[in-house]
């Protein structure tokens, strides 16, 4: 199932990038798709974590939320860059609890934190995340754990 | 017509955000804070520029390629930022923190 | 407006280049190189539309990936290769120290 | 017209980068700047209508060669000192300067004979190029003319090149690949990876 969808994805990708349908080129494309699939199989990189097929239906909901957050965070950072104050920023290092159970969930959370400007995940350990935040407000906001709850709700809830 | 105006606005705002990020990496005091400025150019600025171009391209292979460029940037930039921050911290580079 | 956008991107590239040249730490440089790469991708994308040859977008696509590979290779080395080389290096992490 | 502006700006960046590379002593920073250098020159190739060259430059110059140089740095790593030396001794290298100036002026003198960029009566436009542009698609069925010439019209030549590169790669791998030195103990997560 996983492999079938992976090969289908590769085929779609190949066709979309090439846009040619002559038999010779299609054959070359098929060879490259199969080679890629074989190599990925040998490298053992198509599994539950690296190719989360079971979550794919939930990603649109998650990304629509994430884009909202990214835009908000961008506006905040832009204001700080362009502000006339001498020190518009107050950098913080905070540790927040890792509330997701699975590794995949924790990585999604850490990734979301890094993607929103103003916060960068520095370290992901067994039970906490170390985050560098551009300002105290952002850090406090993150410490409330709203984002973590939202992600758990949107990605992992049935 | 509306699409043209919209895509111009997106393009110009995106490019302007790029410059803002560029100012940011010179204005902020240390490496970790500069990462946040780079975050702007990697997310919103890239998104707006590529979206503006995609509006011009319409439904075509070009639009698909733009979408792929965005997806790649979107997946790789947080990985790069995180790896960079982790490596910097691991090697003992101390962030300048607010002393308040 | 393509022209205005590409000029703005060029300015950003210049700013990133200045940061890459001035450092002060190696990490600043890598970050600036990464940003410079992203901006090159965008410049090529805008330029493809400016000149009306959208097949050039393939190159932007390749860049987006290559740039990432370059950065990750650099970081892999920084992390595993005893490579604590901020120019004003003052840490004392020993080789082989567990992470 | 605007092409020219972009050309000039990119060339300025390129010159700045190369001067910076020369003045820098940190090898790692130099490798990163080489990456920028490749990206900039590939950008120039795109502006000057040579997407194939830009492709190669992006993949080889910015990608593989950066990785290779970084790997080399890792292989020759020193145990303690960071990858930069003491500040270089200030002396003026007159001989290299003269050599560079002479070579540079010879090259610039050489460009006077080259036809202008994109001029229609340049030899490269008037001789065989037209034949390949018209015939490569029906002959080989490959849409990209450069690929058609490389892999089909001069396929034997390319085969020779590939053989040389392959031999070189095998030789290098025999020389430096081999077994990993046993002195470096594996970290825990590497072992975990091995087991997985």
XYZ file of C-alpha atoms in Angstrom:
553
model
C 0.000 0.000 0.000
C 2.710 2.398 1.070
C 4.881 1.423 -1.891
C 2.048 1.621 -4.386
C 1.218 5.159 -3.343
C 4.897 6.046 -3.298
C 5.402 4.809 -6.860
C 2.234 6.570 -7.955
C 3.519 9.779 -6.403
C 6.851 9.421 -8.202
C 5.110 8.747 -11.522
C 2.913 11.810 -11.113
C 5.933 13.879 -10.186
C 7.908 12.656 -13.183
C 5.082 13.359 -15.627
C 4.399 16.773 -14.178
C 8.040 17.774 -14.435
C 8.711 16.381 -17.888
C 5.485 16.927 -19.795
C 6.602 14.571 -22.573
C 4.706 11.467 -23.612
C 6.889 9.828 -26.266
C 7.400 6.094 -25.654
C 11.193 6.400 -25.341
C 10.955 9.100 -22.684
C 8.146 7.350 -20.844
C 10.294 4.215 -20.702
C 13.225 6.194 -19.340
C 10.899 7.759 -16.800
C 9.593 4.348 -15.738
C 13.156 3.109 -15.286
C 14.067 6.084 -13.110
C 10.908 5.743 -11.026
C 11.555 2.048 -10.419
C 15.195 2.691 -9.627
C 14.214 5.355 -7.099
C 11.676 3.063 -5.510
C 14.193 0.238 -5.342
C 16.877 2.438 -3.825
C 14.431 3.820 -1.272
C 13.484 0.285 -0.394
C 17.118 -0.715 0.031
C 17.833 2.337 2.121
C 14.863 1.368 4.243
C 13.495 4.883 4.313
C 9.869 4.235 3.488
C 8.221 3.483 6.763
C 5.644 4.669 9.183
C 7.617 7.744 10.177
C 9.288 9.032 7.069
C 6.298 8.557 4.816
C 3.273 9.143 7.047
C 0.545 8.050 4.699
C -1.947 7.597 7.507
C -1.742 11.295 8.326
C -2.022 12.648 4.809
C -5.729 13.375 5.090
C -5.161 15.508 8.135
C -2.367 17.643 6.744
C -4.622 20.185 4.993
C -6.282 21.054 8.311
C -2.932 21.239 10.022
C -1.332 23.390 7.350
C -4.203 25.850 7.225
C -3.691 26.391 10.942
C 0.070 26.552 10.571
C -0.098 29.143 7.803
C -2.205 31.385 10.015
C 0.393 31.099 12.765
C 3.252 31.716 10.353
C 1.676 34.891 9.030
C 0.990 36.194 12.543
C 4.535 35.416 13.658
C 5.984 37.019 10.529
C 4.140 40.262 11.168
C 5.477 40.293 14.711
C 9.091 39.761 13.661
C 8.813 42.312 10.856
C 7.533 44.890 13.348
C 10.503 44.175 15.556
C 13.003 44.478 12.738
C 11.586 47.775 11.562
C 10.894 49.318 14.957
C 12.834 52.416 15.961
C 13.434 51.296 19.516
C 16.986 50.587 20.384
C 16.353 47.046 21.574
C 13.105 45.810 20.084
C 13.927 42.243 21.041
C 14.425 40.320 24.259
C 15.872 36.931 23.333
C 14.925 34.026 25.565
C 15.896 30.394 25.877
C 13.035 28.373 27.239
C 12.298 24.738 27.809
C 8.800 23.576 27.103
C 7.410 20.153 27.880
C 7.110 17.704 25.036
C 3.462 16.798 25.110
C 3.272 14.576 22.026
C 3.639 10.895 22.657
C 5.185 9.713 19.415
C 8.452 10.799 17.862
C 6.632 11.811 14.723
C 4.288 14.052 16.676
C 7.151 15.688 18.532
C 8.971 16.333 15.269
C 5.859 17.862 13.747
C 5.551 20.113 16.779
C 9.222 21.095 16.721
C 9.013 21.741 13.015
C 5.987 23.968 13.441
C 7.835 25.943 16.095
C 10.819 26.402 13.829
C 8.694 27.357 10.847
C 7.058 30.221 12.682
C 9.620 33.029 12.664
C 10.511 34.256 16.128
C 10.975 30.792 17.554
C 13.547 28.148 16.676
C 13.679 24.707 18.218
C 17.249 24.084 19.242
C 17.044 20.727 20.890
C 14.514 17.963 21.010
C 15.127 15.597 23.885
C 13.197 12.810 25.570
C 10.811 14.953 27.519
C 11.326 18.572 26.561
C 12.094 20.962 23.752
C 14.644 23.747 24.027
C 13.450 26.777 22.124
C 15.136 30.053 21.351
C 12.576 32.837 21.158
C 13.086 36.313 19.805
C 11.073 38.057 22.490
C 9.565 37.475 25.885
C 6.020 37.757 24.548
C 6.586 35.016 21.997
C 8.233 32.822 24.594
C 5.354 33.282 27.039
C 2.887 32.587 24.298
C 4.665 29.359 23.433
C 4.910 28.301 27.058
C 1.130 28.223 27.371
C 1.185 25.204 25.090
C -1.670 26.359 22.879
C 0.163 25.403 19.717
C 0.952 21.947 21.022
C -2.698 21.326 21.847
C -3.830 22.627 18.485
C -1.445 20.336 16.660
C -2.448 17.306 18.711
C -6.069 18.139 18.079
C -5.667 18.645 14.354
C -3.245 15.890 13.461
C -3.788 13.014 15.820
C -7.395 13.219 16.952
C -9.721 10.979 15.044
C -6.748 42.205 -14.663
C -7.537 41.689 -11.008
C -5.195 38.733 -11.052
C -2.447 40.907 -12.509
C -2.837 43.507 -9.776
C -3.004 40.855 -7.088
C 0.092 39.092 -8.333
C 2.008 42.384 -8.575
C 1.090 43.194 -5.004
C 2.124 39.755 -3.801
C 5.407 39.900 -5.705
C 6.331 43.355 -4.489
C 5.328 42.731 -0.891
C 7.226 39.430 -0.945
C 10.338 41.091 -2.332
C 10.030 43.903 0.221
C 9.785 41.329 3.018
C 12.987 39.840 1.669
C 14.695 43.190 2.146
C 13.232 43.447 5.658
C 14.753 40.063 6.452
C 18.030 41.272 4.973
C 17.946 44.311 7.260
C 17.125 41.985 10.114
C 20.244 39.885 9.714
C 22.294 43.044 10.037
C 20.310 44.610 12.825
C 20.005 41.695 15.201
C 22.877 41.206 17.605
C 23.767 37.522 17.483
C 23.468 34.352 15.476
C 20.336 32.956 17.103
C 18.326 36.125 16.663
C 19.465 36.392 13.062
C 17.957 32.971 12.428
C 14.551 34.491 13.086
C 15.148 37.187 10.495
C 16.156 34.526 8.006
C 12.922 32.741 8.896
C 10.969 35.615 7.363
C 12.714 35.351 4.034
C 12.281 31.599 4.016
C 8.581 31.524 4.794
C 6.388 34.517 4.066
C 8.623 36.232 1.527
C 9.139 33.064 -0.511
C 5.448 32.196 -0.209
C 4.332 35.583 -1.521
C 6.779 35.718 -4.401
C 5.990 32.184 -5.552
C 2.257 32.756 -5.127
C 2.484 35.946 -7.164
C 4.291 34.079 -9.932
C 1.833 31.181 -9.772
C -1.066 33.585 -10.289
C 0.647 34.723 -13.478
C 1.278 31.174 -14.587
C -2.301 30.015 -14.210
C -3.039 26.294 -14.265
C 0.056 24.961 -15.964
C 3.195 22.935 -15.420
C 4.926 26.154 -14.410
C 2.500 26.602 -11.523
C 3.108 23.027 -10.446
C 6.850 23.599 -10.487
C 6.444 26.757 -8.429
C 4.388 24.773 -5.959
C 7.122 22.139 -5.799
C 9.770 24.820 -5.204
C 7.668 26.145 -2.369
C 7.138 22.686 -0.884
C 10.874 21.998 -0.979
C 11.701 25.322 0.630
C 8.967 24.819 3.173
C 10.195 21.373 4.191
C 13.891 22.068 4.084
C 14.192 25.511 5.654
C 13.059 24.517 9.168
C 15.325 21.482 9.016
C 18.248 23.670 8.045
C 17.439 26.274 10.721
C 17.083 23.658 13.409
C 20.251 21.815 12.408
C 22.140 25.098 12.328
C 20.877 26.179 15.741
C 21.539 22.755 17.212
C 25.062 22.598 15.823
C 25.795 26.116 17.048
C 24.575 25.352 20.530
C 26.322 22.007 20.561
C 29.624 23.652 19.741
C 29.283 26.058 22.613
C 28.105 29.239 20.949
C 26.240 31.099 23.661
C 23.180 33.118 22.714
C 22.925 36.689 23.946
C 19.922 36.535 26.198
C 17.835 39.268 27.651
C 19.087 40.034 31.131
C 15.887 41.455 32.536
C 6.907 44.669 -11.515
C 9.055 41.645 -12.259
C 11.930 44.067 -12.596
C 11.187 45.749 -9.277
C 10.860 42.374 -7.579
C 14.129 41.072 -8.973
C 15.920 44.283 -8.000
C 14.627 43.873 -4.455
C 15.783 40.259 -4.429
C 19.190 41.361 -5.654
C 19.383 43.843 -2.784
C 18.514 41.064 -0.349
C 21.172 38.850 -1.895
C 23.649 41.651 -1.388
C 22.670 41.957 2.271
C 23.005 38.214 2.770
C 26.374 38.273 1.017
C 27.543 41.051 3.320
C 26.585 38.918 6.310
C 28.351 35.912 4.836
C 31.486 37.979 4.384
C 31.448 39.655 7.751
C 30.682 36.610 9.872
C 31.490 36.840 12.730
C 30.884 33.153 13.488
C 30.893 30.300 11.022
C 27.238 29.680 11.774
C 26.374 33.193 10.688
C 28.086 32.450 7.438
C 26.256 29.175 6.860
C 22.943 30.823 7.655
C 23.727 33.676 5.279
C 24.752 31.228 2.554
C 21.474 29.391 3.055
C 19.503 32.614 2.782
C 21.509 33.641 -0.249
C 20.645 30.307 -1.845
C 16.943 30.721 -1.156
C 17.053 34.160 -2.694
C 18.870 32.828 -5.753
C 16.074 30.301 -6.201
C 13.505 33.083 -6.036
C 15.544 35.296 -8.364
C 15.698 32.558 -10.975
C 11.967 31.917 -10.605
C 11.171 35.604 -11.095
C 13.636 35.811 -13.950
C 12.010 32.829 -15.659
C 8.769 34.770 -15.787
C 10.499 38.016 -16.724
C 12.035 36.415 -19.787
C 8.985 34.256 -20.461
C 10.895 30.971 -20.472
C 9.287 29.046 -17.667
C 11.319 25.894 -18.342
C 14.108 27.624 -16.429
C 12.039 26.884 -13.331
C 13.596 23.406 -13.347
C 16.861 25.007 -12.348
C 15.225 26.819 -9.465
C 13.807 23.466 -8.417
C 17.222 21.826 -8.498
C 18.683 24.734 -6.518
C 16.089 24.459 -3.810
C 17.209 20.872 -3.244
C 20.944 21.353 -3.755
C 21.061 24.305 -1.422
C 19.516 22.175 1.282
C 21.908 19.301 0.655
C 24.840 21.676 0.880
C 23.658 23.116 4.176
C 22.954 19.711 5.678
C 26.343 18.413 4.537
C 27.993 21.404 6.166
C 26.091 20.842 9.382
C 26.721 17.136 9.436
C 30.373 17.992 9.386
C 29.997 20.648 12.052
C 28.191 18.179 14.243
C 30.181 14.985 13.765
C 33.550 16.093 12.494
C 34.896 17.831 15.577
C 34.315 21.019 13.807
C 33.656 23.597 16.438
C 34.916 26.425 14.451
C 33.107 29.559 15.222
C 35.772 32.052 14.336
C 35.843 33.301 17.885
C 35.831 29.780 19.182
C 35.813 29.563 22.931
C 33.958 26.387 23.758
C 35.753 23.357 25.108
C 33.704 20.479 23.766
C 35.956 17.491 23.352
C 35.959 15.151 20.445
C 33.710 12.184 20.913
C 31.904 13.767 23.782
C 28.403 12.309 23.912
C 25.732 14.643 22.731
C 18.305 45.896 -21.109
C 17.388 44.762 -17.644
C 19.439 41.611 -18.251
C 22.495 43.802 -18.341
C 21.703 45.306 -14.949
C 21.275 41.846 -13.406
C 24.478 40.715 -15.131
C 26.426 43.622 -13.711
C 25.051 43.202 -10.185
C 25.704 39.452 -10.179
C 29.213 40.021 -11.550
C 29.861 42.542 -8.785
C 28.727 39.999 -6.199
C 30.934 37.416 -7.875
C 33.981 39.680 -7.729
C 33.262 40.566 -4.094
C 32.957 36.912 -3.210
C 36.198 35.966 -4.899
C 38.114 38.790 -3.218
C 36.627 37.687 0.095
C 37.637 34.073 -0.589
C 41.195 35.172 -1.232
C 41.412 37.235 1.928
C 39.846 34.648 4.188
C 41.804 32.122 6.236
C 39.012 29.968 7.619
C 38.782 26.987 5.261
C 35.238 26.196 6.242
C 34.010 29.712 5.493
C 35.866 29.535 2.192
C 33.996 26.378 1.211
C 30.695 28.019 2.068
C 31.659 31.043 -0.027
C 32.530 28.722 -2.905
C 28.925 27.601 -2.682
C 27.763 31.198 -3.054
C 30.213 31.649 -5.910
C 28.692 28.696 -7.758
C 25.158 29.870 -7.125
C 26.015 33.325 -8.427
C 27.710 32.050 -11.556
C 24.807 29.693 -12.207
C 22.482 32.677 -11.849
C 24.618 34.461 -14.428
C 24.333 31.476 -16.775
C 20.559 31.564 -16.456
C 20.490 35.264 -17.278
C 22.751 34.634 -20.270
C 20.426 31.977 -21.690
C 22.470 28.885 -20.877
C 20.154 26.811 -18.683
C 22.068 23.573 -19.311
C 25.315 25.025 -18.044
C 23.435 26.528 -15.114
C 22.007 23.100 -14.336
C 25.456 21.551 -14.257
C 26.876 24.398 -12.244
C 24.056 24.083 -9.705
C 24.376 20.332 -9.323
C 28.143 20.019 -9.497
C 29.469 23.380 -8.371
C 27.066 24.218 -5.584
C 26.084 20.690 -4.634
C 28.590 17.927 -5.113
C 31.807 19.914 -4.955
C 30.711 21.592 -1.714
C 29.984 18.193 -0.223
C 33.298 16.825 -1.513
C 35.298 19.719 -0.136
C 33.567 19.457 3.216
C 34.277 15.731 3.298
C 37.902 16.444 2.546
C 38.020 18.933 5.393
C 36.565 16.284 7.677
C 39.142 13.713 6.532
C 42.098 15.978 7.121
C 40.743 17.287 10.369
C 43.156 18.344 13.007
C 42.614 17.127 16.471
C 42.473 20.435 18.257
C 42.927 23.646 16.377
C 39.967 25.055 14.545
C 40.178 25.267 10.805
C 41.995 28.494 10.535
C 45.574 29.469 10.915
C 47.105 32.412 12.585
C 46.643 35.633 10.710
C 48.707 35.332 7.531
C 51.985 37.155 7.356
C 51.557 40.464 5.677
C 53.718 40.482 2.608
C 53.071 41.515 -0.930
C 53.288 38.652 -3.373
C 54.697 40.469 -6.360
C 55.420 37.494 -8.597
C 51.921 35.983 -8.447
C 50.426 39.423 -8.949
C 52.459 39.940 -12.117
C 51.581 36.455 -13.395
C 47.892 37.074 -12.763
C 47.947 40.488 -14.425
C 49.744 39.143 -17.508
C 47.405 36.148 -17.818
C 44.373 38.331 -17.285
C 45.369 40.839 -19.925
C 46.141 38.005 -22.368
C 42.619 36.636 -21.765
C 41.023 40.056 -22.179
C 43.050 40.554 -25.369
C 41.714 37.187 -26.525
C 38.097 38.262 -26.034
C 38.500 41.026 -28.635
C 38.334 38.400 -31.367
C 35.245 36.734 -29.954
C 31.993 37.815 -31.603
C 29.605 39.788 -29.425
C 27.318 37.952 -27.075
C 24.333 36.638 -29.009
C 25.420 38.074 -32.360
C 23.753 36.322 -35.273
C 26.835 35.924 -37.477
C 28.974 34.238 -34.845
C 30.522 30.965 -36.101
C 28.701 29.005 -33.422
C 25.373 30.120 -34.861
C 26.189 29.710 -38.539
C 27.985 26.363 -38.821
C 26.658 23.055 -37.513
C 24.402 24.372 -34.773
C 21.473 24.815 -37.123
C 21.745 21.210 -38.307
C 21.538 19.828 -34.782
C 18.753 22.169 -33.761
C 16.670 21.051 -36.735
C 17.515 17.351 -36.793
C 18.175 16.239 -33.246
C 14.529 15.714 -32.312
C 13.545 13.572 -35.330
C 16.909 11.750 -35.243
C 17.086 10.815 -31.573
C 13.692 11.567 -30.063
C 15.283 13.464 -27.197
C 13.763 16.912 -26.697
C 16.898 18.508 -25.217
C 19.399 19.284 -27.959
C 22.394 19.373 -25.636
C 21.538 15.937 -24.270
C 20.990 14.635 -27.790
C 24.425 15.813 -28.891
C 26.144 14.539 -25.774
C 24.520 11.138 -25.528
C 23.836 10.349 -29.149
C 25.836 12.257 -31.800
C 29.031 12.149 -29.784
C 28.043 9.201 -27.663
C 31.416 7.461 -27.965
C 33.182 10.573 -26.773
C 30.868 10.786 -23.774
C 31.371 7.078 -23.117
C 35.111 7.724 -22.987
C 34.611 10.602 -20.571
C 32.358 8.510 -18.360
C 34.940 5.715 -18.352
C 37.644 8.124 -17.244
C 35.465 9.528 -14.476
C 34.409 6.059 -13.373
C 38.026 4.883 -13.240
C 38.976 7.936 -11.242
C 36.107 7.363 -8.818
C 37.039 3.706 -8.349
C 40.684 4.621 -7.775
C 39.780 7.277 -5.227
C 37.467 4.912 -3.407
C 40.149 2.228 -3.327
C 42.619 4.710 -1.933
C 40.583 6.477 0.708
C 37.402 4.442 1.031
C 38.454 1.163 2.564
C 37.751 0.333 6.139
C 36.857 2.968 8.640
C 39.554 3.500 11.243
C 38.641 1.559 14.316
C 39.950 4.131 16.770
C 36.798 6.239 16.579
C 34.229 4.473 18.744
C 30.729 4.565 17.462
C 28.283 6.807 19.208
C 25.118 5.290 20.504
C 22.796 6.530 17.824
C 25.116 5.317 15.078
C 24.954 1.867 16.571
C 21.215 2.173 16.768
C 21.194 3.046 13.108
C 23.311 0.037 12.294
C 20.978 -2.260 14.117
C 17.895 -0.810 12.501
